[in-house]
PDB file of C-alpha atoms in Angstrom:
ATOM      1  CA  MET A   1     100.434 114.606 130.207  1.00 80.00           C
ATOM      2  CA  ARG A   2     101.849 114.126 126.745  1.00 90.00           C
ATOM      3  CA  LYS A   3      99.370 114.438 123.860  1.00 95.00           C
ATOM      4  CA  ALA A   4      99.141 111.179 121.980  1.00 97.00           C
ATOM      5  CA  VAL A   5      99.070 111.463 118.093  1.00 98.00           C
ATOM      6  CA  LEU A   6      98.697 108.548 115.675  1.00 98.00           C
ATOM      7  CA  VAL A   7      99.672 109.126 112.005  1.00 98.00           C
ATOM      8  CA  THR A   8      98.993 106.540 109.291  1.00 98.00           C
ATOM      9  CA  GLY A   9     101.339 106.558 106.301  1.00 97.00           C
ATOM     10  CA  ALA A  10     104.037 108.210 108.422  1.00 97.00           C
ATOM     11  CA  SER A  11     107.137 106.930 106.716  1.00 96.00           C
ATOM     12  CA  SER A  12     107.132 109.130 103.566  1.00 94.00           C
ATOM     13  CA  GLY A  13     105.436 112.080 101.796  1.00 93.00           C
ATOM     14  CA  VAL A  14     102.900 114.161 103.657  1.00 96.00           C
ATOM     15  CA  GLY A  15     102.887 111.736 106.660  1.00 97.00           C
ATOM     16  CA  LEU A  16     106.583 112.086 107.249  1.00 97.00           C
ATOM     17  CA  ALA A  17     106.544 115.906 106.818  1.00 97.00           C
ATOM     18  CA  LEU A  18     103.627 116.039 109.202  1.00 98.00           C
ATOM     19  CA  CYS A  19     105.511 114.124 111.924  1.00 98.00           C
ATOM     20  CA  LYS A  20     108.471 116.436 111.658  1.00 97.00           C
ATOM     21  CA  ARG A  21     106.250 119.594 111.851  1.00 98.00           C
ATOM     22  CA  LEU A  22     104.169 118.292 114.780  1.00 98.00           C
ATOM     23  CA  LEU A  23     107.330 117.699 116.797  1.00 97.00           C
ATOM     24  CA  GLU A  24     108.487 121.249 115.982  1.00 96.00           C
ATOM     25  CA  GLU A  25     105.129 122.476 117.341  1.00 96.00           C
ATOM     26  CA  ASP A  26     105.234 120.292 120.462  1.00 95.00           C
ATOM     27  CA  HIS A  27     108.556 118.480 121.154  1.00 92.00           C
ATOM     28  CA  GLU A  28     107.124 116.443 124.013  1.00 92.00           C
ATOM     29  CA  LEU A  29     104.468 114.649 121.996  1.00 95.00           C
ATOM     30  CA  HIS A  30     103.867 110.917 122.078  1.00 97.00           C
ATOM     31  CA  LEU A  31     103.919 110.304 118.295  1.00 98.00           C
ATOM     32  CA  CYS A  32     102.894 106.858 117.029  1.00 98.00           C
ATOM     33  CA  LEU A  33     103.934 106.001 113.466  1.00 98.00           C
ATOM     34  CA  ALA A  34     101.441 103.669 111.824  1.00 98.00           C
ATOM     35  CA  CYS A  35     103.281 102.270 108.832  1.00 98.00           C
ATOM     36  CA  ARG A  36     103.248  99.112 106.601  1.00 96.00           C
ATOM     37  CA  ASN A  37     106.997  98.822 106.378  1.00 97.00           C
ATOM     38  CA  ARG A  38     108.528  98.400 109.817  1.00 97.00           C
ATOM     39  CA  SER A  39     112.153  98.942 108.693  1.00 97.00           C
ATOM     40  CA  LYS A  40     111.277 102.259 107.111  1.00 97.00           C
ATOM     41  CA  ALA A  41     109.350 103.228 110.255  1.00 98.00           C
ATOM     42  CA  GLU A  42     112.362 102.359 112.443  1.00 98.00           C
ATOM     43  CA  ALA A  43     114.546 104.652 110.331  1.00 98.00           C
ATOM     44  CA  VAL A  44     112.016 107.507 110.556  1.00 98.00           C
ATOM     45  CA  ARG A  45     111.741 107.004 114.375  1.00 98.00           C
ATOM     46  CA  ALA A  46     115.493 107.141 114.752  1.00 98.00           C
ATOM     47  CA  ALA A  47     115.708 110.345 112.737  1.00 97.00           C
ATOM     48  CA  LEU A  48     112.803 111.990 114.633  1.00 97.00           C
ATOM     49  CA  LEU A  49     114.268 111.157 118.083  1.00 97.00           C
ATOM     50  CA  ALA A  50     117.733 112.425 116.967  1.00 97.00           C
ATOM     51  CA  SER A  51     116.251 115.890 116.310  1.00 96.00           C
ATOM     52  CA  HIS A  52     113.611 115.817 119.121  1.00 96.00           C
ATOM     53  CA  PRO A  53     115.108 113.755 122.013  1.00 94.00           C
ATOM     54  CA  LEU A  54     112.412 114.761 124.357  1.00 93.00           C
ATOM     55  CA  ALA A  55     109.619 113.280 122.354  1.00 95.00           C
ATOM     56  CA  GLU A  56     108.271 109.787 122.665  1.00 97.00           C
ATOM     57  CA  VAL A  57     108.032 108.090 119.243  1.00 98.00           C
ATOM     58  CA  SER A  58     106.614 104.579 118.785  1.00 98.00           C
ATOM     59  CA  ILE A  59     105.595 102.453 115.921  1.00 98.00           C
ATOM     60  CA  VAL A  60     102.648 100.271 115.125  1.00 98.00           C
ATOM     61  CA  GLN A  61     102.769  98.127 112.008  1.00 98.00           C
ATOM     62  CA  VAL A  62      99.567  98.303 109.995  1.00 98.00           C
ATOM     63  CA  ASP A  63      98.450  97.912 106.391  1.00 98.00           C
ATOM     64  CA  VAL A  64      95.081  99.577 105.955  1.00 98.00           C
ATOM     65  CA  SER A  65      94.443  97.541 102.809  1.00 97.00           C
ATOM     66  CA  ASP A  66      94.513  94.398 104.943  1.00 98.00           C
ATOM     67  CA  LEU A  67      91.710  94.110 107.467  1.00 98.00           C
ATOM     68  CA  GLN A  68      93.487  91.463 109.628  1.00 98.00           C
ATOM     69  CA  SER A  69      96.456  93.864 109.921  1.00 98.00           C
ATOM     70  CA  VAL A  70      93.987  96.641 110.939  1.00 98.00           C
ATOM     71  CA  PHE A  71      92.455  94.435 113.635  1.00 98.00           C
ATOM     72  CA  ARG A  72      95.862  93.364 114.990  1.00 98.00           C
ATOM     73  CA  ALA A  73      97.172  96.981 115.095  1.00 98.00           C
ATOM     74  CA  SER A  74      94.018  98.180 116.780  1.00 98.00           C
ATOM     75  CA  GLN A  75      94.323  95.562 119.480  1.00 98.00           C
ATOM     76  CA  GLU A  76      97.972  96.519 120.026  1.00 98.00           C
ATOM     77  CA  LEU A  77      97.077 100.233 120.264  1.00 98.00           C
ATOM     78  CA  ARG A  78      94.252  99.588 122.776  1.00 98.00           C
ATOM     79  CA  GLN A  79      96.764  97.764 124.969  1.00 97.00           C
ATOM     80  CA  ARG A  80      99.330 100.520 124.735  1.00 96.00           C
ATOM     81  CA  PHE A  81      97.281 103.674 125.072  1.00 97.00           C
ATOM     82  CA  GLN A  82      94.588 104.925 127.319  1.00 95.00           C
ATOM     83  CA  ARG A  83      93.525 107.592 124.846  1.00 96.00           C
ATOM     84  CA  LEU A  84      94.548 109.062 121.498  1.00 98.00           C
ATOM     85  CA  ASP A  85      94.128 112.918 121.170  1.00 97.00           C
ATOM     86  CA  TYR A  86      94.656 113.045 117.392  1.00 98.00           C
ATOM     87  CA  VAL A  87      94.458 110.491 114.664  1.00 98.00           C
ATOM     88  CA  TYR A  88      95.760 111.585 111.229  1.00 98.00           C
ATOM     89  CA  LEU A  89      94.179 109.250 108.680  1.00 98.00           C
ATOM     90  CA  ASN A  90      96.716 109.988 105.975  1.00 97.00           C
ATOM     91  CA  ALA A  91      97.707 106.662 104.384  1.00 96.00           C
ATOM     92  CA  GLY A  92      96.438 106.358 100.786  1.00 93.00           C
ATOM     93  CA  ILE A  93      97.216 105.148  97.301  1.00 90.00           C
ATOM     94  CA  MET A  94      96.701 106.217  93.694  1.00 82.00           C
ATOM     95  CA  PRO A  95      97.681 102.993  91.807  1.00 73.00           C
ATOM     96  CA  ASN A  96      99.112 103.208  88.331  1.00 67.00           C
ATOM     97  CA  PRO A  97      97.906 106.749  87.481  1.00 64.00           C
ATOM     98  CA  GLN A  98      97.560 107.402  83.773  1.00 62.00           C
ATOM     99  CA  LEU A  99      97.371 110.885  82.210  1.00 63.00           C
ATOM    100  CA  ASN A 100      94.323 111.400  79.942  1.00 61.00           C
ATOM    101  CA  ILE A 101      96.106 113.088  77.078  1.00 59.00           C
ATOM    102  CA  LYS A 102      92.769 113.969  75.322  1.00 61.00           C
ATOM    103  CA  ALA A 103      91.436 115.633  78.375  1.00 58.00           C
ATOM    104  CA  LEU A 104      94.709 117.486  78.994  1.00 59.00           C
ATOM    105  CA  PHE A 105      94.809 119.088  75.535  1.00 58.00           C
ATOM    106  CA  SER A 106      91.112 119.831  75.648  1.00 63.00           C
ATOM    107  CA  GLY A 107      91.534 121.542  78.975  1.00 58.00           C
ATOM    108  CA  LEU A 108      94.503 123.551  77.829  1.00 58.00           C
ATOM    109  CA  PHE A 109      92.361 125.581  75.462  1.00 58.00           C
ATOM    110  CA  SER A 110      89.473 126.077  77.830  1.00 63.00           C
ATOM    111  CA  ARG A 111      88.592 128.636  80.568  1.00 64.00           C
ATOM    112  CA  LYS A 112      89.048 125.905  83.175  1.00 62.00           C
ATOM    113  CA  VAL A 113      92.804 125.346  82.502  1.00 59.00           C
ATOM    114  CA  ILE A 114      93.857 126.634  86.097  1.00 59.00           C
ATOM    115  CA  HIS A 115      91.096 124.591  87.701  1.00 57.00           C
ATOM    116  CA  MET A 116      92.115 121.506  85.746  1.00 57.00           C
ATOM    117  CA  PHE A 117      95.756 121.734  86.879  1.00 57.00           C
ATOM    118  CA  SER A 118      94.744 122.582  90.451  1.00 57.00           C
ATOM    119  CA  THR A 119      92.447 119.632  91.026  1.00 59.00           C
ATOM    120  CA  ALA A 120      93.550 117.260  88.238  1.00 61.00           C
ATOM    121  CA  GLU A 121      89.867 116.847  87.537  1.00 58.00           C
ATOM    122  CA  GLY A 122      89.346 114.495  84.590  1.00 62.00           C
ATOM    123  CA  LEU A 123      93.115 114.234  83.981  1.00 61.00           C
ATOM    124  CA  LEU A 124      94.021 111.035  85.850  1.00 65.00           C
ATOM    125  CA  THR A 125      92.738 107.476  85.594  1.00 66.00           C
ATOM    126  CA  GLN A 126      93.894 104.528  87.624  1.00 68.00           C
ATOM    127  CA  GLU A 127      93.933 100.769  87.338  1.00 75.00           C
ATOM    128  CA  ASP A 128      92.405  99.309  90.527  1.00 85.00           C
ATOM    129  CA  GLN A 129      92.636  95.712  91.749  1.00 90.00           C
ATOM    130  CA  ILE A 130      91.036  93.418  94.295  1.00 94.00           C
ATOM    131  CA  THR A 131      92.616  92.917  97.707  1.00 95.00           C
ATOM    132  CA  ALA A 132      92.750  89.674  99.662  1.00 95.00           C
ATOM    133  CA  ASP A 133      89.678  90.880 101.541  1.00 97.00           C
ATOM    134  CA  GLY A 134      87.667  90.891  98.229  1.00 96.00           C
ATOM    135  CA  LEU A 135      87.482  94.730  98.104  1.00 96.00           C
ATOM    136  CA  GLN A 136      88.676  97.359  95.640  1.00 96.00           C
ATOM    137  CA  GLU A 137      92.257  98.217  96.662  1.00 96.00           C
ATOM    138  CA  VAL A 138      91.775 102.000  96.511  1.00 95.00           C
ATOM    139  CA  PHE A 139      88.541 101.919  98.480  1.00 97.00           C
ATOM    140  CA  GLU A 140      89.913  99.677 101.161  1.00 97.00           C
ATOM    141  CA  THR A 141      93.137 101.603 101.545  1.00 97.00           C
ATOM    142  CA  ASN A 142      91.788 105.092 101.399  1.00 97.00           C
ATOM    143  CA  VAL A 143      88.394 104.647 103.046  1.00 97.00           C
ATOM    144  CA  PHE A 144      87.397 101.323 104.551  1.00 98.00           C
ATOM    145  CA  GLY A 145      90.565 100.323 106.344  1.00 98.00           C
ATOM    146  CA  HIS A 146      90.622 103.601 108.146  1.00 98.00           C
ATOM    147  CA  PHE A 147      86.853 103.379 108.911  1.00 97.00           C
ATOM    148  CA  ILE A 148      87.433 100.032 110.582  1.00 98.00           C
ATOM    149  CA  LEU A 149      90.518 101.417 112.380  1.00 98.00           C
ATOM    150  CA  ILE A 150      88.512 104.256 114.084  1.00 97.00           C
ATOM    151  CA  GLN A 151      85.708 101.866 114.960  1.00 96.00           C
ATOM    152  CA  GLU A 152      88.168  99.632 116.699  1.00 98.00           C
ATOM    153  CA  LEU A 153      89.889 102.570 118.446  1.00 98.00           C
ATOM    154  CA  ALA A 154      86.590 104.083 119.573  1.00 97.00           C
ATOM    155  CA  PRO A 155      87.465 103.354 123.402  1.00 96.00           C
ATOM    156  CA  LEU A 156      90.625 105.506 122.957  1.00 97.00           C
ATOM    157  CA  LEU A 157      88.857 108.280 121.111  1.00 97.00           C
ATOM    158  CA  CYS A 158      85.487 108.808 122.776  1.00 94.00           C
ATOM    159  CA  HIS A 159      86.003 110.844 126.006  1.00 89.00           C
ATOM    160  CA  SER A 160      83.389 113.572 126.543  1.00 80.00           C
ATOM    161  CA  ASP A 161      85.554 115.323 129.148  1.00 85.00           C
ATOM    162  CA  SER A 162      88.307 116.084 126.569  1.00 89.00           C
ATOM    163  CA  PRO A 163      87.607 115.693 122.838  1.00 95.00           C
ATOM    164  CA  SER A 164      89.734 113.801 120.341  1.00 97.00           C
ATOM    165  CA  GLN A 165      90.165 114.652 116.728  1.00 98.00           C
ATOM    166  CA  LEU A 166      90.239 112.697 113.475  1.00 98.00           C
ATOM    167  CA  ILE A 167      91.941 114.395 110.546  1.00 98.00           C
ATOM    168  CA  TRP A 168      91.519 112.813 107.140  1.00 98.00           C
ATOM    169  CA  THR A 169      93.778 113.567 104.090  1.00 97.00           C
ATOM    170  CA  SER A 170      91.333 114.158 101.292  1.00 95.00           C
ATOM    171  CA  SER A 171      91.830 116.004  98.007  1.00 91.00           C
ATOM    172  CA  ARG A 172      90.615 118.820  95.820  1.00 86.00           C
ATOM    173  CA  ASN A 173      90.101 115.942  93.366  1.00 82.00           C
ATOM    174  CA  ALA A 174      87.230 114.562  95.459  1.00 87.00           C
ATOM    175  CA  ARG A 175      84.232 114.828  93.049  1.00 85.00           C
ATOM    176  CA  LYS A 176      80.612 113.891  93.419  1.00 86.00           C
ATOM    177  CA  SER A 177      80.495 113.086  89.671  1.00 84.00           C
ATOM    178  CA  ASN A 178      82.963 110.228  90.343  1.00 88.00           C
ATOM    179  CA  PHE A 179      81.050 108.785  93.344  1.00 91.00           C
ATOM    180  CA  CYS A 180      78.034 106.601  93.217  1.00 90.00           C
ATOM    181  CA  LEU A 181      76.353 104.897  96.154  1.00 89.00           C
ATOM    182  CA  GLU A 182      75.337 101.907  93.999  1.00 92.00           C
ATOM    183  CA  ASP A 183      79.045 101.427  93.288  1.00 94.00           C
ATOM    184  CA  ILE A 184      80.627 102.768  96.394  1.00 94.00           C
ATOM    185  CA  GLN A 185      83.935 100.925  95.723  1.00 95.00           C
ATOM    186  CA  HIS A 186      84.087 102.447  92.199  1.00 93.00           C
ATOM    187  CA  SER A 187      84.613  99.012  90.638  1.00 91.00           C
ATOM    188  CA  ARG A 188      82.998 100.100  87.383  1.00 91.00           C
ATOM    189  CA  GLY A 189      84.814 103.451  86.978  1.00 86.00           C
ATOM    190  CA  GLN A 190      88.270 104.728  86.087  1.00 85.00           C
ATOM    191  CA  GLU A 191      88.772 107.314  88.773  1.00 89.00           C
ATOM    192  CA  PRO A 192      88.733 105.306  92.071  1.00 91.00           C
ATOM    193  CA  TYR A 193      90.995 107.905  93.820  1.00 90.00           C
ATOM    194  CA  SER A 194      88.611 110.743  93.293  1.00 90.00           C
ATOM    195  CA  SER A 195      85.696 108.517  94.276  1.00 94.00           C
ATOM    196  CA  SER A 196      87.441 107.396  97.458  1.00 95.00           C
ATOM    197  CA  LYS A 197      88.267 110.918  98.546  1.00 95.00           C
ATOM    198  CA  TYR A 198      84.647 111.982  98.039  1.00 94.00           C
ATOM    199  CA  ALA A 199      83.626 109.074 100.218  1.00 96.00           C
ATOM    200  CA  VAL A 200      86.161 110.245 102.886  1.00 96.00           C
ATOM    201  CA  ASP A 201      84.472 113.700 102.790  1.00 95.00           C
ATOM    202  CA  LEU A 202      81.037 112.062 103.372  1.00 94.00           C
ATOM    203  CA  LEU A 203      82.463 109.730 106.129  1.00 95.00           C
ATOM    204  CA  SER A 204      83.862 112.663 108.006  1.00 96.00           C
ATOM    205  CA  VAL A 205      80.500 114.382 108.175  1.00 94.00           C
ATOM    206  CA  ALA A 206      78.908 111.088 109.212  1.00 93.00           C
ATOM    207  CA  VAL A 207      81.475 110.716 112.076  1.00 95.00           C
ATOM    208  CA  ASN A 208      80.577 114.141 113.328  1.00 95.00           C
ATOM    209  CA  ARG A 209      76.917 113.489 113.170  1.00 93.00           C
ATOM    210  CA  ASN A 210      77.281 110.288 115.145  1.00 93.00           C
ATOM    211  CA  PHE A 211      80.201 110.831 117.459  1.00 95.00           C
ATOM    212  CA  ASN A 212      80.362 114.484 118.445  1.00 95.00           C
ATOM    213  CA  SER A 213      78.206 113.804 121.477  1.00 94.00           C
ATOM    214  CA  ARG A 214      80.762 111.276 122.582  1.00 95.00           C
ATOM    215  CA  GLY A 215      83.691 113.718 122.393  1.00 96.00           C
ATOM    216  CA  LEU A 216      85.047 112.699 118.847  1.00 97.00           C
ATOM    217  CA  TYR A 217      85.306 115.222 116.133  1.00 97.00           C
ATOM    218  CA  SER A 218      86.366 114.831 112.515  1.00 97.00           C
ATOM    219  CA  SER A 219      87.881 117.221 109.924  1.00 97.00           C
ATOM    220  CA  VAL A 220      88.992 116.802 106.305  1.00 97.00           C
ATOM    221  CA  VAL A 221      92.102 118.361 104.749  1.00 97.00           C
ATOM    222  CA  CYS A 222      93.463 118.723 101.187  1.00 96.00           C
ATOM    223  CA  PRO A 223      97.315 119.082 101.136  1.00 95.00           C
ATOM    224  CA  GLY A 224      97.297 120.561  97.611  1.00 91.00           C
ATOM    225  CA  THR A 225      99.225 119.580  94.515  1.00 84.00           C
ATOM    226  CA  MET A 226     102.707 118.229  95.474  1.00 79.00           C
ATOM    227  CA  VAL A 227     105.528 116.158  93.981  1.00 73.00           C
ATOM    228  CA  THR A 228     105.571 113.014  96.135  1.00 69.00           C
ATOM    229  CA  ASN A 229     106.069 109.246  95.595  1.00 67.00           C
ATOM    230  CA  MET A 230     102.360 109.116  94.675  1.00 64.00           C
ATOM    231  CA  THR A 231     102.468 111.683  91.942  1.00 65.00           C
ATOM    232  CA  CYS A 232     106.003 111.174  90.537  1.00 62.00           C
ATOM    233  CA  GLY A 233     104.873 108.166  88.500  1.00 62.00           C
ATOM    234  CA  ILE A 234     102.279 110.111  86.570  1.00 65.00           C
ATOM    235  CA  LEU A 235     104.985 111.549  84.204  1.00 64.00           C
ATOM    236  CA  PRO A 236     108.573 110.736  83.372  1.00 65.00           C
ATOM    237  CA  PRO A 237     111.115 112.697  85.502  1.00 68.00           C
ATOM    238  CA  PHE A 238     112.301 114.817  82.544  1.00 67.00           C
ATOM    239  CA  VAL A 239     108.706 116.002  81.993  1.00 64.00           C
ATOM    240  CA  TRP A 240     108.423 117.006  85.587  1.00 68.00           C
ATOM    241  CA  THR A 241     111.625 118.981  85.242  1.00 75.00           C
ATOM    242  CA  LEU A 242     110.257 120.822  82.191  1.00 74.00           C
ATOM    243  CA  LEU A 243     106.939 121.513  83.881  1.00 71.00           C
ATOM    244  CA  MET A 244     108.310 122.852  87.141  1.00 75.00           C
ATOM    245  CA  PRO A 245     108.913 126.498  85.943  1.00 79.00           C
ATOM    246  CA  ILE A 246     105.347 126.496  84.568  1.00 75.00           C
ATOM    247  CA  ILE A 247     103.893 125.184  87.821  1.00 74.00           C
ATOM    248  CA  TRP A 248     105.814 127.772  89.827  1.00 78.00           C
ATOM    249  CA  LEU A 249     104.350 130.411  87.542  1.00 79.00           C
ATOM    250  CA  LEU A 250     100.818 128.995  87.958  1.00 76.00           C
ATOM    251  CA  ARG A 251     101.150 129.510  91.808  1.00 81.00           C
ATOM    252  CA  PHE A 252     100.533 133.223  91.192  1.00 82.00           C
ATOM    253  CA  PHE A 253      97.117 132.253  89.828  1.00 79.00           C
ATOM    254  CA  ALA A 254      96.187 129.119  91.751  1.00 80.00           C
ATOM    255  CA  ASN A 255      97.103 128.577  95.464  1.00 87.00           C
ATOM    256  CA  ALA A 256      96.690 124.743  95.274  1.00 88.00           C
ATOM    257  CA  PHE A 257     100.286 124.173  94.126  1.00 85.00           C
ATOM    258  CA  THR A 258     101.863 123.556  97.490  1.00 90.00           C
ATOM    259  CA  LEU A 259     104.548 121.507  95.606  1.00 86.00           C
ATOM    260  CA  THR A 260     106.330 119.997  98.700  1.00 91.00           C
ATOM    261  CA  PRO A 261     104.996 117.693 101.479  1.00 94.00           C
ATOM    262  CA  TYR A 262     106.163 120.315 104.082  1.00 96.00           C
ATOM    263  CA  ASN A 263     103.912 122.984 102.490  1.00 96.00           C
ATOM    264  CA  GLY A 264     101.110 120.478 102.037  1.00 96.00           C
ATOM    265  CA  THR A 265     100.940 119.857 105.738  1.00 97.00           C
ATOM    266  CA  GLU A 266     100.020 123.470 106.540  1.00 98.00           C
ATOM    267  CA  ALA A 267      96.296 122.724 107.122  1.00 98.00           C
ATOM    268  CA  LEU A 268      96.978 119.612 109.057  1.00 98.00           C
ATOM    269  CA  VAL A 269      99.246 121.446 111.431  1.00 98.00           C
ATOM    270  CA  TRP A 270      96.828 124.271 111.766  1.00 98.00           C
ATOM    271  CA  LEU A 271      94.099 121.850 112.799  1.00 98.00           C
ATOM    272  CA  PHE A 272      96.448 120.513 115.584  1.00 97.00           C
ATOM    273  CA  HIS A 273      96.054 123.919 117.263  1.00 96.00           C
ATOM    274  CA  GLN A 274      92.275 124.299 116.945  1.00 96.00           C
ATOM    275  CA  LYS A 275      89.524 123.365 119.354  1.00 95.00           C
ATOM    276  CA  PRO A 276      87.702 120.657 117.355  1.00 94.00           C
ATOM    277  CA  GLU A 277      84.251 121.572 118.819  1.00 93.00           C
ATOM    278  CA  SER A 278      84.605 125.025 117.346  1.00 94.00           C
ATOM    279  CA  LEU A 279      85.125 123.786 113.738  1.00 96.00           C
ATOM    280  CA  ASN A 280      82.430 123.604 111.070  1.00 94.00           C
ATOM    281  CA  PRO A 281      81.746 119.878 110.193  1.00 92.00           C
ATOM    282  CA  LEU A 282      80.775 120.983 106.691  1.00 92.00           C
ATOM    283  CA  THR A 283      84.075 122.556 105.875  1.00 95.00           C
ATOM    284  CA  LYS A 284      87.177 121.163 104.151  1.00 96.00           C
ATOM    285  CA  TYR A 285      90.547 122.752 105.110  1.00 97.00           C
ATOM    286  CA  LEU A 286      92.920 123.334 102.260  1.00 97.00           C
ATOM    287  CA  SER A 287      96.704 123.840 102.401  1.00 97.00           C
ATOM    288  CA  ALA A 288      97.632 126.723 100.089  1.00 95.00           C
ATOM    289  CA  THR A 289     100.792 128.487  98.962  1.00 94.00           C
ATOM    290  CA  THR A 290     101.260 131.821  97.422  1.00 92.00           C
ATOM    291  CA  GLY A 291     103.361 132.550  94.371  1.00 88.00           C
ATOM    292  CA  PHE A 292     106.088 133.826  96.664  1.00 90.00           C
ATOM    293  CA  GLY A 293     106.099 130.574  98.694  1.00 89.00           C
ATOM    294  CA  SER A 294     104.089 131.673 101.851  1.00 94.00           C
ATOM    295  CA  ASN A 295     101.793 128.936 103.279  1.00 96.00           C
ATOM    296  CA  TYR A 296      98.297 129.555 104.632  1.00 96.00           C
ATOM    297  CA  VAL A 297      95.026 127.696 105.156  1.00 97.00           C
ATOM    298  CA  MET A 298      91.828 128.149 103.100  1.00 96.00           C
ATOM    299  CA  THR A 299      88.386 126.687 103.703  1.00 95.00           C
ATOM    300  CA  GLN A 300      85.860 125.196 101.330  1.00 92.00           C
ATOM    301  CA  LYS A 301      82.332 124.818 102.441  1.00 90.00           C
ATOM    302  CA  TYR A 302      80.510 121.582 101.252  1.00 80.00           C
ATOM    303  CA  PRO A 303      77.152 122.111  99.505  1.00 70.00           C
ATOM    304  CA  GLU A 304      74.893 121.310 102.384  1.00 61.00           C
ATOM    305  CA  GLU A 305      72.072 119.748 100.322  1.00 56.00           C
ATOM    306  CA  GLU A 306      74.670 117.566  98.425  1.00 62.00           C
ATOM    307  CA  ILE A 307      76.318 116.256 101.579  1.00 60.00           C
ATOM    308  CA  LEU A 308      73.470 115.968 104.049  1.00 56.00           C
ATOM    309  CA  GLY A 309      71.133 114.544 101.376  1.00 56.00           C
ATOM    310  CA  ASN A 310      73.449 111.598 100.705  1.00 61.00           C
ATOM    311  CA  SER A 311      72.210 108.389 102.286  1.00 49.00           C
ATOM    312  CA  ILE A 312      75.710 107.182 103.205  1.00 55.00           C
ATOM    313  CA  LEU A 313      75.265 109.423 106.257  1.00 52.00           C
ATOM    314  CA  SER A 314      72.197 107.596 107.476  1.00 51.00           C
TER     315      SER A 314
END
């Protein structure tokens, strides 16, 4: 029987690179592209089938920043599938990212310069907005829309005889310092992306606590620092051109600079081959690239008292 894989945000960036690599790993997959823009999804589907004619590639239109869209897509998926083996919760946004120049120059002359560039900690602020559902856009897109999606798809995911796996795209930029339970949507802060990714980390642990006994397992991945549609807008194109030689050099000191979506999918593809019940629920899996361009997977253990002591898991 074909394995069924659902990928949100599959029409560009990490999601598109992931779809290509998954079909290279198993050319008989049933791959379902969950995308906002149907015309883009159709073009991606045609390209994937041209290179992998034995695969089955379908489309479901969904905007995870719109709950009605999530409910409609979930109903459609329940009608189409009997089960889903993997769900890659990859769609996400970082709206209007602004570079904090003061933090940049301060960090350049500190001992944390490599860490700063690897994680963008303190470097980026974003301007969030309210969705039609009355929620902060970053929180709804990166966290809540996906949470509702997996709740609605529980009948396809919970099979004790053969486990299913959720794989969330998180970030090294996920910071406890930017997350607050009293302001879980980060409506009063300036780093909603970091806050949302920390919430994803917590939510993955909560899923494992509540659903492992029903055959559903959850893991979190960071694809590393890449040049994608999400990050290109941070700086003008000519600045990226000037920075690229420096970034390539930094790869000899910091493995987070995966640079391309293909490299960034390394940990996501690695998880595709693992038995989910054997994975540590308190571990984040990181795509990494050496200075010479070789890809590999690293692990990062969550501080147990920090994660398990958080009441979002109750």
